[in-house]
Each structure stands twice: as structure tokens, then as C-alpha cells.
């Protein structure tokens, strides 16, 4: 159980932060940037949930994802392998990404087929899910870079964050009346100076 009594410790006043293990790192460290961006994605999903009152199934799904994103943050904040005999670190498991795939497949069945790329927008829920999707993609890019620099980073974390961005795209379309109210890109529409 996590217990947080004191909110400020002053230990980060020198620009460093503590990880689950290992020496303190700069707050500008790539690993810190990666799990910080996962936290940002989680917050974006929290904003999206403000618009799910009429969609309780979707709200429950997003709540589960928020919990999984804390798992992912803990995973990324725990560098290196576990010491022999130590309790196992909290890691993202392949089953968590597989669950996302099941959600993608299930929700995608009812969607209107796409004829163009989708512009972020439509309903307030769809718009906020697109924001969460793009933040998730940024987190994914950082995890890719982290794995390049620190190859012992859990590869399942990358798979999870990749699938999550795909699911958020699908859910944004669900929020737009299963794609009926998607805002589609029209390539070159305003190149001739047609105004609106």
C-alpha cells in the first residue's frame, strides 16, 4: 500500500528526483520524461472522462486504463533488473496489451469505415480522447528512445502504450456516433484560397 503523508519533501529542489531504485536522476532525464508523459496521458484521459456520463461502459474502460497507466509509470520508474531474492517489480504484462487489443477489435466492429484521415474534433468526448491519443503517442516516442538508451527497459511497456494510442483513436470515433460524426480531412481543400 502506498502511503503519502507529506506532499513536499524539498529533496527535488536541486533538480533531481528519486526513482523506485537506483541513484537520483535529473528531472530532465529521459526516463523521468517518459513516465512524466505517461502521467500527462493519464491526466488527459481523466479530462476525457468528464464527458462520459452518458457512456458508463466507456467510463469504466477508461478508469481501468488510468489504473494501468499508473502501473506503466511505476514500471518506467523502476530501472534495471530485480535483485536476486527481491520481490518482483511492478511491470506491464503482455496480457494488459492483449486486453487493449480485445477492446479495439470489439469497438471497431461497429464503426463506419474510414474514407479519409480523421481530424481531431467532433464531440467534446472525441476531441479530448484525441488529445489523450496524441499525448500517448508522445509518451510512446519517449519509451522507444528510452529502450534504445536503456535496453533492459520492459519491452511490454512499449507494446502497451502503442496499443493504447490505437484504442484511444477508436474510442474517439465511438464518441462521434460510431464514426458518423467524424470530421474528415479533405486534402488540399483550401489551397486555392476558397476561404470556407
Short mmCIF file of N, CA and C in Angstrom, two decimals:
data_model
loop_
_atom_site.label_atom_id
_atom_site.label_comp_id
_atom_site.label_asym_id
_atom_site.label_seq_id
_atom_site.Cartn_x
_atom_site.Cartn_y
_atom_site.Cartn_z
N UNK A 1 0.84 -1.18 0.00
CA UNK A 1 0.00 0.00 0.00
C UNK A 1 0.88 1.25 0.00
N UNK A 2 0.55 2.17 -0.86
CA UNK A 2 1.28 3.44 -0.93
C UNK A 2 0.73 4.37 0.13
N UNK A 3 1.61 5.04 0.87
CA UNK A 3 1.20 5.98 1.90
C UNK A 3 1.94 7.29 1.68
N UNK A 4 1.19 8.35 1.41
CA UNK A 4 1.78 9.66 1.16
C UNK A 4 1.24 10.65 2.17
N UNK A 5 2.03 10.99 3.16
CA UNK A 5 1.58 11.94 4.18
C UNK A 5 2.08 13.36 3.89
N UNK A 6 3.30 13.46 3.42
CA UNK A 6 3.90 14.77 3.19
C UNK A 6 3.99 15.01 1.69
N UNK A 7 3.44 16.11 1.22
CA UNK A 7 3.39 16.38 -0.21
C UNK A 7 4.71 16.97 -0.71
N UNK A 8 5.32 17.82 0.07
CA UNK A 8 6.61 18.36 -0.37
C UNK A 8 7.71 17.84 0.55
N UNK A 9 8.84 17.50 -0.07
CA UNK A 9 9.97 16.96 0.70
C UNK A 9 11.22 17.84 0.58
N UNK A 10 11.23 18.71 -0.40
CA UNK A 10 12.37 19.61 -0.70
C UNK A 10 13.57 18.87 -1.29
N UNK A 11 13.47 17.53 -1.43
CA UNK A 11 14.61 16.79 -1.97
C UNK A 11 14.79 17.03 -3.46
N UNK A 12 13.75 17.52 -4.13
CA UNK A 12 13.86 17.79 -5.56
C UNK A 12 14.24 19.21 -5.88
N UNK A 13 14.54 19.98 -4.88
CA UNK A 13 14.89 21.38 -5.11
C UNK A 13 16.20 21.55 -5.86
N UNK A 14 16.98 20.49 -5.93
CA UNK A 14 18.24 20.55 -6.69
C UNK A 14 18.06 20.09 -8.13
N UNK A 15 16.80 19.84 -8.54
CA UNK A 15 16.54 19.44 -9.92
C UNK A 15 16.64 17.95 -10.15
N UNK A 16 16.69 17.16 -9.07
CA UNK A 16 16.74 15.71 -9.21
C UNK A 16 15.48 15.09 -8.62
N UNK A 17 15.25 13.83 -8.96
CA UNK A 17 14.13 13.08 -8.40
C UNK A 17 14.56 11.65 -8.13
N UNK A 18 13.88 11.01 -7.21
CA UNK A 18 14.17 9.62 -6.90
C UNK A 18 13.31 8.68 -7.73
N UNK A 19 13.91 7.59 -8.15
CA UNK A 19 13.17 6.54 -8.83
C UNK A 19 12.85 5.46 -7.80
N UNK A 20 12.22 4.38 -8.25
CA UNK A 20 11.90 3.30 -7.33
C UNK A 20 13.19 2.70 -6.77
N UNK A 21 14.23 2.64 -7.60
CA UNK A 21 15.55 2.19 -7.12
C UNK A 21 16.62 2.87 -7.97
N UNK A 22 17.82 2.80 -7.46
CA UNK A 22 18.95 3.39 -8.17
C UNK A 22 19.18 4.83 -7.72
N UNK A 23 20.24 5.43 -8.23
CA UNK A 23 20.58 6.80 -7.83
C UNK A 23 19.54 7.80 -8.33
N UNK A 24 19.49 8.94 -7.67
CA UNK A 24 18.60 10.02 -8.11
C UNK A 24 19.00 10.44 -9.52
N UNK A 25 18.00 10.94 -10.26
CA UNK A 25 18.27 11.39 -11.63
C UNK A 25 17.75 12.81 -11.81
N UNK A 26 18.30 13.47 -12.80
CA UNK A 26 17.83 14.80 -13.16
C UNK A 26 16.36 14.73 -13.56
N UNK A 27 15.62 15.76 -13.22
CA UNK A 27 14.21 15.82 -13.65
C UNK A 27 14.09 15.96 -15.16
N UNK A 28 15.21 16.27 -15.83
CA UNK A 28 15.23 16.33 -17.29
C UNK A 28 15.69 15.01 -17.92
N UNK A 29 15.91 13.98 -17.09
CA UNK A 29 16.35 12.67 -17.58
C UNK A 29 15.28 12.05 -18.48
N UNK A 30 15.70 11.32 -19.47
CA UNK A 30 14.77 10.70 -20.41
C UNK A 30 13.77 9.77 -19.71
N UNK A 31 14.23 9.00 -18.76
CA UNK A 31 13.32 8.08 -18.05
C UNK A 31 12.25 8.87 -17.31
N UNK A 32 12.64 9.96 -16.68
CA UNK A 32 11.68 10.81 -15.96
C UNK A 32 10.71 11.45 -16.95
N UNK A 33 11.23 11.88 -18.09
CA UNK A 33 10.38 12.45 -19.14
C UNK A 33 9.37 11.42 -19.64
N UNK A 34 9.79 10.16 -19.76
CA UNK A 34 8.89 9.12 -20.25
C UNK A 34 7.76 8.86 -19.27
N UNK A 35 8.09 8.63 -17.99
CA UNK A 35 6.97 8.34 -17.08
C UNK A 35 6.17 9.60 -16.75
N UNK A 36 6.80 10.78 -16.87
CA UNK A 36 6.04 12.02 -16.71
C UNK A 36 5.03 12.22 -17.82
N UNK A 37 5.38 11.82 -19.02
CA UNK A 37 4.47 11.95 -20.15
C UNK A 37 3.36 10.90 -20.07
N UNK A 38 3.66 9.75 -19.52
CA UNK A 38 2.61 8.76 -19.23
C UNK A 38 1.61 9.35 -18.24
N UNK A 39 2.11 10.05 -17.24
CA UNK A 39 1.24 10.72 -16.27
C UNK A 39 0.37 11.77 -16.96
N UNK A 40 0.97 12.50 -17.90
CA UNK A 40 0.22 13.50 -18.66
C UNK A 40 -0.89 12.84 -19.48
N UNK A 41 -0.58 11.70 -20.10
CA UNK A 41 -1.60 10.96 -20.85
C UNK A 41 -2.73 10.54 -19.92
N UNK A 42 -2.37 10.07 -18.73
CA UNK A 42 -3.37 9.66 -17.75
C UNK A 42 -4.27 10.84 -17.38
N UNK A 43 -3.68 12.01 -17.18
CA UNK A 43 -4.47 13.20 -16.85
C UNK A 43 -5.39 13.58 -18.00
N UNK A 44 -4.91 13.41 -19.22
CA UNK A 44 -5.75 13.71 -20.39
C UNK A 44 -6.96 12.78 -20.45
N UNK A 45 -6.74 11.52 -20.10
CA UNK A 45 -7.86 10.57 -20.05
C UNK A 45 -8.83 10.98 -18.95
N UNK A 46 -8.30 11.46 -17.82
CA UNK A 46 -9.17 11.96 -16.76
C UNK A 46 -10.04 13.10 -17.25
N UNK A 47 -9.49 13.99 -18.07
CA UNK A 47 -10.29 15.07 -18.66
C UNK A 47 -11.37 14.50 -19.58
N UNK A 48 -11.01 13.50 -20.37
CA UNK A 48 -11.99 12.89 -21.27
C UNK A 48 -13.16 12.29 -20.49
N UNK A 49 -12.86 11.74 -19.32
CA UNK A 49 -13.90 11.09 -18.53
C UNK A 49 -14.95 12.08 -18.01
N UNK A 50 -14.65 13.36 -18.05
CA UNK A 50 -15.66 14.36 -17.69
C UNK A 50 -16.84 14.33 -18.65
N UNK A 51 -16.63 13.71 -19.82
CA UNK A 51 -17.66 13.70 -20.87
C UNK A 51 -18.28 12.31 -21.07
N UNK A 52 -18.07 11.39 -20.14
CA UNK A 52 -18.56 10.01 -20.34
C UNK A 52 -19.78 9.68 -19.49
N UNK A 53 -20.46 10.69 -18.96
CA UNK A 53 -21.61 10.45 -18.08
C UNK A 53 -22.65 9.57 -18.75
N UNK A 54 -22.88 9.79 -20.03
CA UNK A 54 -23.91 9.01 -20.74
C UNK A 54 -23.36 7.71 -21.32
N UNK A 55 -22.09 7.42 -21.07
CA UNK A 55 -21.46 6.21 -21.62
C UNK A 55 -20.73 5.47 -20.50
N UNK A 56 -21.47 4.84 -19.56
CA UNK A 56 -20.81 4.22 -18.41
C UNK A 56 -19.84 3.10 -18.77
N UNK A 57 -20.13 2.36 -19.83
CA UNK A 57 -19.20 1.29 -20.24
C UNK A 57 -17.86 1.88 -20.64
N UNK A 58 -17.90 2.96 -21.39
CA UNK A 58 -16.67 3.63 -21.82
C UNK A 58 -15.95 4.23 -20.62
N UNK A 59 -16.70 4.77 -19.67
CA UNK A 59 -16.09 5.35 -18.49
C UNK A 59 -15.35 4.29 -17.68
N UNK A 60 -15.96 3.12 -17.51
CA UNK A 60 -15.31 2.03 -16.77
C UNK A 60 -14.03 1.58 -17.48
N UNK A 61 -14.08 1.51 -18.79
CA UNK A 61 -12.90 1.13 -19.57
C UNK A 61 -11.77 2.14 -19.37
N UNK A 62 -12.10 3.42 -19.43
CA UNK A 62 -11.08 4.46 -19.25
C UNK A 62 -10.54 4.46 -17.83
N UNK A 63 -11.39 4.15 -16.85
CA UNK A 63 -10.92 4.06 -15.46
C UNK A 63 -9.90 2.94 -15.31
N UNK A 64 -10.16 1.81 -15.96
CA UNK A 64 -9.20 0.71 -15.90
C UNK A 64 -7.88 1.11 -16.55
N UNK A 65 -7.97 1.80 -17.68
CA UNK A 65 -6.77 2.24 -18.37
C UNK A 65 -5.97 3.20 -17.49
N UNK A 66 -6.64 4.10 -16.78
CA UNK A 66 -5.93 5.01 -15.89
C UNK A 66 -5.14 4.25 -14.83
N UNK A 67 -5.74 3.19 -14.30
CA UNK A 67 -5.03 2.38 -13.31
C UNK A 67 -3.81 1.69 -13.95
N UNK A 68 -4.02 1.16 -15.16
CA UNK A 68 -2.91 0.51 -15.87
C UNK A 68 -1.78 1.51 -16.17
N UNK A 69 -2.15 2.76 -16.44
CA UNK A 69 -1.12 3.76 -16.72
C UNK A 69 -0.28 4.05 -15.48
N UNK A 70 -0.87 3.93 -14.29
CA UNK A 70 -0.05 4.04 -13.08
C UNK A 70 0.90 2.85 -12.99
N UNK A 71 0.43 1.66 -13.37
CA UNK A 71 1.33 0.50 -13.45
C UNK A 71 2.49 0.80 -14.40
N UNK A 72 2.15 1.38 -15.55
CA UNK A 72 3.18 1.69 -16.55
C UNK A 72 4.17 2.71 -16.01
N UNK A 73 3.67 3.73 -15.32
CA UNK A 73 4.56 4.72 -14.73
C UNK A 73 5.50 4.10 -13.72
N UNK A 74 4.97 3.19 -12.89
CA UNK A 74 5.81 2.51 -11.92
C UNK A 74 6.86 1.65 -12.61
N UNK A 75 6.46 0.98 -13.68
CA UNK A 75 7.38 0.16 -14.47
C UNK A 75 8.54 1.03 -14.97
N UNK A 76 8.21 2.16 -15.58
CA UNK A 76 9.24 3.03 -16.16
C UNK A 76 10.09 3.70 -15.08
N UNK A 77 9.54 3.85 -13.87
CA UNK A 77 10.29 4.47 -12.78
C UNK A 77 11.16 3.47 -12.03
N UNK A 78 11.20 2.22 -12.52
CA UNK A 78 11.97 1.16 -11.86
C UNK A 78 13.00 0.60 -12.84
N UNK A 79 14.15 1.26 -12.98
CA UNK A 79 15.14 0.79 -13.94
C UNK A 79 15.86 -0.46 -13.46
N UNK A 80 16.33 -1.23 -14.43
CA UNK A 80 17.17 -2.38 -14.12
C UNK A 80 16.40 -3.60 -13.68
N UNK A 81 17.14 -4.68 -13.56
CA UNK A 81 16.55 -5.96 -13.18
C UNK A 81 16.41 -6.05 -11.66
N UNK A 82 15.50 -6.88 -11.22
CA UNK A 82 15.31 -7.12 -9.79
C UNK A 82 16.52 -7.85 -9.22
N UNK A 83 16.89 -7.49 -8.01
CA UNK A 83 17.97 -8.21 -7.32
C UNK A 83 17.49 -9.61 -6.98
N UNK A 84 18.41 -10.54 -6.95
CA UNK A 84 18.06 -11.92 -6.63
C UNK A 84 17.42 -12.00 -5.25
N UNK A 85 16.27 -12.65 -5.18
CA UNK A 85 15.55 -12.81 -3.92
C UNK A 85 14.65 -11.65 -3.56
N UNK A 86 14.73 -10.53 -4.32
CA UNK A 86 13.89 -9.37 -4.03
C UNK A 86 12.48 -9.61 -4.59
N UNK A 87 11.47 -8.98 -4.01
CA UNK A 87 10.12 -9.10 -4.57
C UNK A 87 10.11 -8.57 -6.00
N UNK A 88 9.31 -9.15 -6.89
CA UNK A 88 9.30 -8.69 -8.28
C UNK A 88 8.75 -7.26 -8.40
N UNK A 89 9.36 -6.49 -9.27
CA UNK A 89 8.90 -5.13 -9.53
C UNK A 89 7.58 -5.18 -10.29
N UNK A 90 6.81 -4.12 -10.13
CA UNK A 90 5.55 -4.00 -10.88
C UNK A 90 5.89 -3.70 -12.34
N UNK A 91 5.52 -4.61 -13.21
CA UNK A 91 5.80 -4.46 -14.64
C UNK A 91 4.52 -4.61 -15.43
N UNK A 92 4.45 -3.91 -16.56
CA UNK A 92 3.36 -4.13 -17.51
C UNK A 92 3.54 -5.52 -18.08
N UNK A 93 2.44 -6.26 -18.19
CA UNK A 93 2.46 -7.62 -18.71
C UNK A 93 1.85 -7.66 -20.10
N UNK A 94 2.26 -8.61 -20.94
CA UNK A 94 1.65 -8.74 -22.27
C UNK A 94 0.13 -8.85 -22.22
N UNK A 95 -0.42 -9.45 -21.18
CA UNK A 95 -1.87 -9.61 -21.08
C UNK A 95 -2.59 -8.26 -21.04
N UNK A 96 -1.92 -7.23 -20.50
CA UNK A 96 -2.56 -5.91 -20.44
C UNK A 96 -2.69 -5.31 -21.84
N UNK A 97 -1.70 -5.50 -22.69
CA UNK A 97 -1.80 -5.05 -24.07
C UNK A 97 -2.80 -5.90 -24.85
N UNK A 98 -2.85 -7.17 -24.55
CA UNK A 98 -3.82 -8.05 -25.23
C UNK A 98 -5.25 -7.62 -24.90
N UNK A 99 -5.49 -7.19 -23.67
CA UNK A 99 -6.82 -6.69 -23.30
C UNK A 99 -7.17 -5.46 -24.13
N UNK A 100 -6.19 -4.57 -24.34
CA UNK A 100 -6.43 -3.40 -25.19
C UNK A 100 -6.80 -3.82 -26.61
N UNK A 101 -6.11 -4.83 -27.13
CA UNK A 101 -6.41 -5.33 -28.47
C UNK A 101 -7.85 -5.85 -28.55
N UNK A 102 -8.28 -6.55 -27.52
CA UNK A 102 -9.66 -7.05 -27.49
C UNK A 102 -10.66 -5.89 -27.52
N UNK A 103 -10.33 -4.82 -26.80
CA UNK A 103 -11.22 -3.65 -26.80
C UNK A 103 -11.24 -3.00 -28.18
N UNK A 104 -10.08 -2.88 -28.80
CA UNK A 104 -10.01 -2.29 -30.15
C UNK A 104 -10.87 -3.09 -31.10
N UNK A 105 -10.70 -4.40 -31.11
CA UNK A 105 -11.46 -5.26 -32.02
C UNK A 105 -12.96 -5.16 -31.76
N UNK A 106 -13.34 -5.16 -30.48
CA UNK A 106 -14.75 -5.11 -30.15
C UNK A 106 -15.41 -3.80 -30.56
N UNK A 107 -14.78 -2.68 -30.27
CA UNK A 107 -15.37 -1.38 -30.59
C UNK A 107 -15.29 -1.08 -32.08
N UNK A 108 -14.24 -1.56 -32.74
CA UNK A 108 -14.05 -1.25 -34.15
C UNK A 108 -15.11 -1.88 -35.04
N UNK A 109 -15.70 -2.99 -34.59
CA UNK A 109 -16.71 -3.69 -35.40
C UNK A 109 -17.88 -2.81 -35.78
N UNK A 110 -18.30 -1.92 -34.89
CA UNK A 110 -19.48 -1.10 -35.13
C UNK A 110 -19.17 0.21 -35.86
N UNK A 111 -17.91 0.47 -36.13
CA UNK A 111 -17.54 1.76 -36.70
C UNK A 111 -17.77 1.83 -38.20
N UNK A 112 -18.21 2.99 -38.63
CA UNK A 112 -18.33 3.28 -40.06
C UNK A 112 -16.93 3.25 -40.67
N UNK A 113 -16.74 2.56 -41.81
CA UNK A 113 -15.40 2.51 -42.42
C UNK A 113 -14.89 3.90 -42.77
N UNK A 114 -13.59 4.09 -42.62
CA UNK A 114 -12.98 5.39 -42.91
C UNK A 114 -12.74 5.57 -44.41
N UNK A 115 -12.97 6.79 -44.89
CA UNK A 115 -12.67 7.13 -46.29
C UNK A 115 -11.57 8.18 -46.36
N UNK A 116 -11.14 8.70 -45.22
CA UNK A 116 -10.07 9.68 -45.16
C UNK A 116 -9.52 9.67 -43.74
N UNK A 117 -8.45 10.44 -43.51
CA UNK A 117 -7.95 10.62 -42.15
C UNK A 117 -8.96 11.45 -41.36
N UNK A 118 -8.96 11.23 -40.05
CA UNK A 118 -9.90 11.92 -39.17
C UNK A 118 -9.21 13.12 -38.53
N UNK A 119 -9.87 14.27 -38.58
CA UNK A 119 -9.37 15.44 -37.88
C UNK A 119 -9.83 15.36 -36.43
N UNK A 120 -8.98 15.73 -35.48
CA UNK A 120 -9.40 15.71 -34.08
C UNK A 120 -10.57 16.68 -33.87
N UNK A 121 -11.66 16.17 -33.37
CA UNK A 121 -12.83 17.01 -33.14
C UNK A 121 -14.10 16.21 -33.13
N UNK A 122 -15.19 16.88 -33.41
CA UNK A 122 -16.50 16.25 -33.33
C UNK A 122 -17.11 16.58 -31.99
N UNK A 123 -17.40 15.57 -31.20
CA UNK A 123 -17.98 15.80 -29.87
C UNK A 123 -16.89 16.18 -28.87
N UNK A 124 -17.28 16.78 -27.73
CA UNK A 124 -16.27 17.09 -26.70
C UNK A 124 -15.52 15.84 -26.24
N UNK A 125 -16.20 14.71 -26.11
CA UNK A 125 -15.52 13.48 -25.70
C UNK A 125 -14.51 13.05 -26.75
N UNK A 126 -14.92 13.08 -28.01
CA UNK A 126 -13.99 12.68 -29.08
C UNK A 126 -12.77 13.59 -29.11
N UNK A 127 -12.99 14.89 -28.98
CA UNK A 127 -11.87 15.84 -29.02
C UNK A 127 -10.89 15.58 -27.89
N UNK A 128 -11.39 15.32 -26.67
CA UNK A 128 -10.48 15.09 -25.55
C UNK A 128 -9.79 13.73 -25.67
N UNK A 129 -10.47 12.76 -26.26
CA UNK A 129 -9.81 11.47 -26.50
C UNK A 129 -8.69 11.61 -27.53
N UNK A 130 -8.88 12.48 -28.51
CA UNK A 130 -7.80 12.73 -29.48
C UNK A 130 -6.62 13.42 -28.79
N UNK A 131 -6.88 14.32 -27.87
CA UNK A 131 -5.78 14.93 -27.11
C UNK A 131 -5.03 13.85 -26.34
N UNK A 132 -5.78 12.97 -25.66
CA UNK A 132 -5.15 11.87 -24.92
C UNK A 132 -4.35 10.97 -25.85
N UNK A 133 -4.88 10.73 -27.05
CA UNK A 133 -4.18 9.89 -28.03
C UNK A 133 -2.85 10.51 -28.43
N UNK A 134 -2.83 11.81 -28.67
CA UNK A 134 -1.58 12.43 -29.13
C UNK A 134 -0.55 12.50 -28.00
N UNK A 135 -1.01 12.71 -26.77
CA UNK A 135 -0.08 12.69 -25.64
C UNK A 135 0.48 11.28 -25.47
N UNK A 136 -0.38 10.28 -25.66
CA UNK A 136 0.06 8.89 -25.57
C UNK A 136 1.10 8.58 -26.64
N UNK A 137 0.91 9.10 -27.84
CA UNK A 137 1.89 8.90 -28.90
C UNK A 137 3.24 9.53 -28.54
N UNK A 138 3.18 10.69 -27.88
CA UNK A 138 4.43 11.33 -27.45
C UNK A 138 5.12 10.46 -26.40
N UNK A 139 4.33 9.92 -25.48
CA UNK A 139 4.90 9.01 -24.48
C UNK A 139 5.52 7.80 -25.16
N UNK A 140 4.87 7.31 -26.18
CA UNK A 140 5.40 6.15 -26.92
C UNK A 140 6.76 6.48 -27.54
N UNK A 141 6.89 7.65 -28.14
CA UNK A 141 8.17 8.02 -28.75
C UNK A 141 9.28 8.09 -27.69
N UNK A 142 8.93 8.58 -26.53
CA UNK A 142 9.92 8.65 -25.44
C UNK A 142 10.30 7.26 -24.94
N UNK A 143 9.34 6.35 -24.87
CA UNK A 143 9.64 4.98 -24.44
C UNK A 143 10.53 4.30 -25.48
N UNK A 144 10.29 4.54 -26.75
CA UNK A 144 11.16 3.99 -27.79
C UNK A 144 12.59 4.48 -27.59
N UNK A 145 12.75 5.77 -27.36
CA UNK A 145 14.09 6.33 -27.14
C UNK A 145 14.72 5.76 -25.87
N UNK A 146 13.90 5.58 -24.83
CA UNK A 146 14.41 5.03 -23.58
C UNK A 146 14.90 3.60 -23.78
N UNK A 147 14.16 2.80 -24.52
CA UNK A 147 14.59 1.42 -24.79
C UNK A 147 15.89 1.42 -25.59
N UNK A 148 16.02 2.37 -26.52
CA UNK A 148 17.28 2.47 -27.28
C UNK A 148 18.46 2.76 -26.35
N UNK A 149 18.25 3.62 -25.37
CA UNK A 149 19.34 4.01 -24.45
C UNK A 149 19.53 3.01 -23.32
N UNK A 150 18.43 2.46 -22.83
CA UNK A 150 18.49 1.53 -21.70
C UNK A 150 17.74 0.26 -22.09
N UNK A 151 18.41 -0.65 -22.80
CA UNK A 151 17.74 -1.82 -23.39
C UNK A 151 17.08 -2.76 -22.39
N UNK A 152 17.41 -2.63 -21.10
CA UNK A 152 16.76 -3.50 -20.12
C UNK A 152 15.37 -2.99 -19.73
N UNK A 153 14.91 -1.89 -20.35
CA UNK A 153 13.55 -1.39 -20.12
C UNK A 153 12.56 -2.43 -20.65
N UNK A 154 11.48 -2.62 -19.93
CA UNK A 154 10.47 -3.62 -20.26
C UNK A 154 9.85 -3.36 -21.64
N UNK A 155 10.08 -4.26 -22.58
CA UNK A 155 9.55 -4.10 -23.94
C UNK A 155 8.03 -4.13 -23.96
N UNK A 156 7.41 -4.82 -23.00
CA UNK A 156 5.94 -4.88 -22.95
C UNK A 156 5.34 -3.49 -22.69
N UNK A 157 6.12 -2.61 -22.07
CA UNK A 157 5.65 -1.24 -21.83
C UNK A 157 5.42 -0.52 -23.16
N UNK A 158 6.32 -0.73 -24.11
CA UNK A 158 6.18 -0.10 -25.42
C UNK A 158 4.97 -0.65 -26.16
N UNK A 159 4.77 -1.94 -26.11
CA UNK A 159 3.61 -2.55 -26.79
C UNK A 159 2.33 -1.98 -26.19
N UNK A 160 2.28 -1.88 -24.87
CA UNK A 160 1.07 -1.38 -24.20
C UNK A 160 0.76 0.05 -24.66
N UNK A 161 1.74 0.92 -24.64
CA UNK A 161 1.48 2.33 -24.96
C UNK A 161 1.12 2.49 -26.44
N UNK A 162 1.68 1.65 -27.30
CA UNK A 162 1.33 1.68 -28.72
C UNK A 162 -0.14 1.27 -28.91
N UNK A 163 -0.54 0.18 -28.28
CA UNK A 163 -1.94 -0.27 -28.40
C UNK A 163 -2.91 0.75 -27.81
N UNK A 164 -2.48 1.40 -26.72
CA UNK A 164 -3.37 2.37 -26.09
C UNK A 164 -3.69 3.52 -27.04
N UNK A 165 -2.70 4.03 -27.74
CA UNK A 165 -2.99 5.13 -28.66
C UNK A 165 -3.95 4.68 -29.76
N UNK A 166 -3.82 3.44 -30.21
CA UNK A 166 -4.76 2.90 -31.20
C UNK A 166 -6.17 2.84 -30.63
N UNK A 167 -6.28 2.36 -29.40
CA UNK A 167 -7.60 2.27 -28.77
C UNK A 167 -8.22 3.65 -28.59
N UNK A 168 -7.44 4.63 -28.18
CA UNK A 168 -7.98 5.97 -27.98
C UNK A 168 -8.51 6.54 -29.30
N UNK A 169 -7.85 6.23 -30.41
CA UNK A 169 -8.35 6.65 -31.72
C UNK A 169 -9.72 6.02 -31.99
N UNK A 170 -9.81 4.72 -31.75
CA UNK A 170 -11.08 4.01 -31.98
C UNK A 170 -12.17 4.58 -31.07
N UNK A 171 -11.84 4.82 -29.81
CA UNK A 171 -12.84 5.33 -28.87
C UNK A 171 -13.28 6.75 -29.24
N UNK A 172 -12.38 7.54 -29.80
CA UNK A 172 -12.78 8.87 -30.27
C UNK A 172 -13.82 8.74 -31.38
N UNK A 173 -13.66 7.75 -32.23
CA UNK A 173 -14.65 7.52 -33.29
C UNK A 173 -15.97 7.00 -32.69
N UNK A 174 -15.88 6.15 -31.68
CA UNK A 174 -17.09 5.69 -30.99
C UNK A 174 -17.83 6.90 -30.42
N UNK A 175 -17.09 7.83 -29.84
CA UNK A 175 -17.69 9.02 -29.24
C UNK A 175 -18.33 9.93 -30.28
N UNK A 176 -17.95 9.77 -31.53
CA UNK A 176 -18.55 10.53 -32.63
C UNK A 176 -19.63 9.69 -33.33
N UNK A 177 -20.51 9.10 -32.52
CA UNK A 177 -21.64 8.30 -33.05
C UNK A 177 -21.13 7.20 -33.96
N UNK A 178 -20.14 6.44 -33.45
CA UNK A 178 -19.54 5.33 -34.20
C UNK A 178 -19.03 5.76 -35.57
N UNK A 179 -18.46 6.93 -35.61
CA UNK A 179 -17.84 7.43 -36.84
C UNK A 179 -18.74 8.27 -37.70
N UNK A 180 -20.04 8.29 -37.42
CA UNK A 180 -20.97 9.07 -38.24
C UNK A 180 -20.66 10.56 -38.19
N UNK A 181 -20.19 11.03 -37.05
CA UNK A 181 -19.91 12.47 -36.88
C UNK A 181 -18.42 12.80 -36.89
N UNK A 182 -17.61 11.88 -37.42
CA UNK A 182 -16.19 12.17 -37.56
C UNK A 182 -15.99 13.38 -38.47
N UNK A 183 -14.97 14.16 -38.18
CA UNK A 183 -14.59 15.28 -39.03
C UNK A 183 -13.44 14.77 -39.91
N UNK A 184 -13.68 14.67 -41.20
CA UNK A 184 -12.70 14.06 -42.09
C UNK A 184 -11.83 15.11 -42.77
N UNK A 185 -10.59 14.74 -42.98
CA UNK A 185 -9.63 15.58 -43.69
C UNK A 185 -9.95 15.56 -45.18
N UNK A 186 -9.98 16.74 -45.80
CA UNK A 186 -10.11 16.87 -47.24
C UNK A 186 -8.79 17.41 -47.76
N UNK A 187 -7.94 16.56 -48.34
CA UNK A 187 -6.62 17.03 -48.76
C UNK A 187 -6.69 18.22 -49.71
N UNK A 188 -5.92 19.25 -49.41
CA UNK A 188 -5.83 20.41 -50.29
C UNK A 188 -7.07 21.25 -50.40
N UNK A 189 -8.02 21.09 -49.50
CA UNK A 189 -9.33 21.76 -49.61
C UNK A 189 -9.22 23.28 -49.74
N UNK A 190 -8.29 23.89 -49.04
CA UNK A 190 -8.21 25.35 -49.03
C UNK A 190 -6.97 25.88 -49.75
N UNK A 191 -6.35 25.09 -50.58
CA UNK A 191 -5.14 25.53 -51.27
C UNK A 191 -5.43 26.60 -52.31
N UNK A 192 -6.65 26.62 -52.82
CA UNK A 192 -7.00 27.60 -53.86
C UNK A 192 -7.47 28.91 -53.29
N UNK A 193 -7.39 29.08 -51.96
CA UNK A 193 -7.84 30.33 -51.36
C UNK A 193 -9.35 30.47 -51.33
N UNK A 194 -10.04 29.33 -51.22
CA UNK A 194 -11.50 29.36 -51.25
C UNK A 194 -12.13 29.85 -49.96
N UNK A 195 -11.33 30.20 -48.96
CA UNK A 195 -11.90 30.60 -47.68
C UNK A 195 -12.54 29.40 -47.01
N UNK A 196 -13.81 29.47 -46.73
CA UNK A 196 -14.51 28.34 -46.09
C UNK A 196 -15.29 27.58 -47.12
#
